[in-house]
Tab-separated table of C-alpha atoms in Angstrom:
chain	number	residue	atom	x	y	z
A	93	UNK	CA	44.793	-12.767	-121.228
A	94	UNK	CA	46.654	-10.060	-119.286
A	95	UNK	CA	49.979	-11.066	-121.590
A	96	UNK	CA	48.318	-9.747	-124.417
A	97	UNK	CA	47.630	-6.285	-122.949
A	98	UNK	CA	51.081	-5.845	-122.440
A	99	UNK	CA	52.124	-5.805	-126.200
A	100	UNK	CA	49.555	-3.276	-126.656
A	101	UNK	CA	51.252	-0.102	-126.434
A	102	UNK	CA	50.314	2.142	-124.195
A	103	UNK	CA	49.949	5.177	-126.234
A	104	UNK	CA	46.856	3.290	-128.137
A	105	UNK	CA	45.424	2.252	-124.627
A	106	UNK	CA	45.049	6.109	-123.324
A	107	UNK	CA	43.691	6.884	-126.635
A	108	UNK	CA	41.044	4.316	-126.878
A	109	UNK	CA	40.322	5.600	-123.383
A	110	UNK	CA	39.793	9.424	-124.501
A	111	UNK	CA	38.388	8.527	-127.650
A	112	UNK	CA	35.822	6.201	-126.043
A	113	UNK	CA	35.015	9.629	-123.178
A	114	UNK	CA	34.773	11.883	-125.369
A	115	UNK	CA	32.404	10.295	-127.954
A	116	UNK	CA	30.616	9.309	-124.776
A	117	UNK	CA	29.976	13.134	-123.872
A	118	UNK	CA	29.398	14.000	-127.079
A	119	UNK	CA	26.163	11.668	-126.563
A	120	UNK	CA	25.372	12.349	-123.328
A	121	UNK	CA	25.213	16.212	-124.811
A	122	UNK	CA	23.092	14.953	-127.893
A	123	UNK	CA	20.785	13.023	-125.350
A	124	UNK	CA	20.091	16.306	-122.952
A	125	UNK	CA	19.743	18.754	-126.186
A	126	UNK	CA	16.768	16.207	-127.504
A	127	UNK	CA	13.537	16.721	-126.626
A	128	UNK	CA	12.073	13.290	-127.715
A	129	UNK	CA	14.459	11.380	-125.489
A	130	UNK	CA	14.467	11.097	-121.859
A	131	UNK	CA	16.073	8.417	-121.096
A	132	UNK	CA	18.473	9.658	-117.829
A	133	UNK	CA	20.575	6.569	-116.566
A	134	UNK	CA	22.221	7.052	-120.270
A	135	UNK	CA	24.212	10.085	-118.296
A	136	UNK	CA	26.248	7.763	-116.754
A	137	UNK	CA	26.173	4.892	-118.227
A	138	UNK	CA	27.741	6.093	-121.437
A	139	UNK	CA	30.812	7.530	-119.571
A	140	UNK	CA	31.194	4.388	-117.702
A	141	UNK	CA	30.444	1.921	-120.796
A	142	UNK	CA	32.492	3.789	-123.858
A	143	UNK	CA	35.993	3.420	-122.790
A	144	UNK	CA	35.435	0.279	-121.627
A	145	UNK	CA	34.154	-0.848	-125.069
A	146	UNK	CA	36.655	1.493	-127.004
A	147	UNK	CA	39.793	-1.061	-125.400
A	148	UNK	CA	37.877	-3.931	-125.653
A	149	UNK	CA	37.376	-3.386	-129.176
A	150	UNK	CA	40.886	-2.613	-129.570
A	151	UNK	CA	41.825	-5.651	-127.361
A	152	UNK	CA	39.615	-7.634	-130.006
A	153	UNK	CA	41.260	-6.325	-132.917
A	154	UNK	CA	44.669	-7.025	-131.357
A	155	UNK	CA	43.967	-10.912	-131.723
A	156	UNK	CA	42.833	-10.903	-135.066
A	157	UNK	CA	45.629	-8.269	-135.763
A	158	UNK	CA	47.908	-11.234	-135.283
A	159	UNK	CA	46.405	-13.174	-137.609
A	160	UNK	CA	45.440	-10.539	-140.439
A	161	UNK	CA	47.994	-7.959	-139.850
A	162	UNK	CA	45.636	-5.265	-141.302
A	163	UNK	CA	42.753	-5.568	-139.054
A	164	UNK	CA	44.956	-3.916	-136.202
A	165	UNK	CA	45.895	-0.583	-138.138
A	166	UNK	CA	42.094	-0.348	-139.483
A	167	UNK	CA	40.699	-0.814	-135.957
A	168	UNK	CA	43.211	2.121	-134.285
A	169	UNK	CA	42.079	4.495	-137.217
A	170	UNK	CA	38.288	3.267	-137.236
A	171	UNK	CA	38.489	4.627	-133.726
Protein backbone atom coordinates (compact mmCIF):
# COMPACT_ATOMS: atom_id res chain seq x y z
CA UNK A 1 0.00 0.00 0.00
CA UNK A 2 2.71 2.52 0.93
CA UNK A 3 4.54 1.47 -2.67
CA UNK A 4 1.86 3.00 -4.39
CA UNK A 5 2.14 6.42 -2.69
CA UNK A 6 5.46 6.67 -3.82
CA UNK A 7 4.67 6.85 -7.63
CA UNK A 8 2.34 9.51 -6.80
CA UNK A 9 4.15 12.59 -7.32
CA UNK A 10 4.48 14.76 -4.85
CA UNK A 11 3.42 17.91 -6.43
CA UNK A 12 -0.31 16.26 -6.73
CA UNK A 13 -0.04 15.12 -2.98
CA UNK A 14 0.47 18.92 -1.57
CA UNK A 15 -2.21 19.92 -3.87
CA UNK A 16 -4.83 17.49 -2.92
CA UNK A 17 -3.79 18.64 0.54
CA UNK A 18 -4.52 22.53 -0.12
CA UNK A 19 -7.27 21.85 -2.29
CA UNK A 20 -8.96 19.57 0.26
CA UNK A 21 -8.14 22.89 3.25
CA UNK A 22 -9.22 25.26 1.47
CA UNK A 23 -12.60 23.91 0.23
CA UNK A 24 -12.79 22.86 3.85
CA UNK A 25 -12.71 26.66 5.03
CA UNK A 26 -14.63 27.70 2.47
CA UNK A 27 -17.41 25.50 4.36
CA UNK A 28 -16.59 26.06 7.61
CA UNK A 29 -17.16 30.00 6.45
CA UNK A 30 -20.54 28.99 4.66
CA UNK A 31 -21.54 27.05 7.94
CA UNK A 32 -20.85 30.24 10.46
CA UNK A 33 -22.48 32.85 7.80
CA UNK A 34 -25.89 30.51 7.95
CA UNK A 35 -28.32 31.13 10.22
CA UNK A 36 -30.33 27.83 9.85
CA UNK A 37 -27.32 25.71 10.69
CA UNK A 38 -25.67 25.25 13.90
CA UNK A 39 -24.06 22.46 13.78
CA UNK A 40 -20.36 23.43 15.61
CA UNK A 41 -18.11 20.19 15.70
CA UNK A 42 -18.32 20.78 11.66
CA UNK A 43 -15.46 23.61 12.56
CA UNK A 44 -13.09 21.13 12.95
CA UNK A 45 -14.02 18.34 11.61
CA UNK A 46 -14.02 19.62 8.07
CA UNK A 47 -10.35 20.82 8.34
CA UNK A 48 -9.36 17.58 9.76
CA UNK A 49 -11.59 15.30 7.30
CA UNK A 50 -11.06 17.22 3.68
CA UNK A 51 -7.49 16.63 3.01
CA UNK A 52 -7.65 13.47 4.23
CA UNK A 53 -10.44 12.57 1.74
CA UNK A 54 -8.96 14.89 -1.08
CA UNK A 55 -5.60 12.11 -1.15
CA UNK A 56 -7.60 9.35 -0.56
CA UNK A 57 -9.62 10.09 -3.44
CA UNK A 58 -6.64 10.72 -5.39
CA UNK A 59 -4.99 7.54 -3.93
CA UNK A 60 -8.28 5.79 -5.30
CA UNK A 61 -8.08 7.16 -8.61
CA UNK A 62 -4.38 6.23 -8.81
CA UNK A 63 -5.42 2.40 -8.90
CA UNK A 64 -7.96 2.62 -11.34
CA UNK A 65 -5.63 5.15 -13.19
CA UNK A 66 -3.58 2.07 -13.88
CA UNK A 67 -6.10 0.31 -15.29
CA UNK A 68 -8.08 3.12 -17.30
CA UNK A 69 -5.38 5.55 -17.90
CA UNK A 70 -7.97 8.42 -18.04
CA UNK A 71 -9.51 8.14 -14.73
CA UNK A 72 -6.15 9.55 -13.18
CA UNK A 73 -5.99 12.92 -15.25
CA UNK A 74 -9.96 13.40 -14.69
CA UNK A 75 -9.61 12.83 -10.93
CA UNK A 76 -6.44 15.56 -10.54
CA UNK A 77 -8.63 18.12 -12.57
CA UNK A 78 -12.08 17.07 -10.87
CA UNK A 79 -10.21 18.25 -7.82
Amino acid sequence: MFNTFIDIKKIDIILALITGESIAWLFVWLLKNSPNINLPFLYWLLPVSFPILAIFGIWISYLIGKRYLFVYQLAKFLL
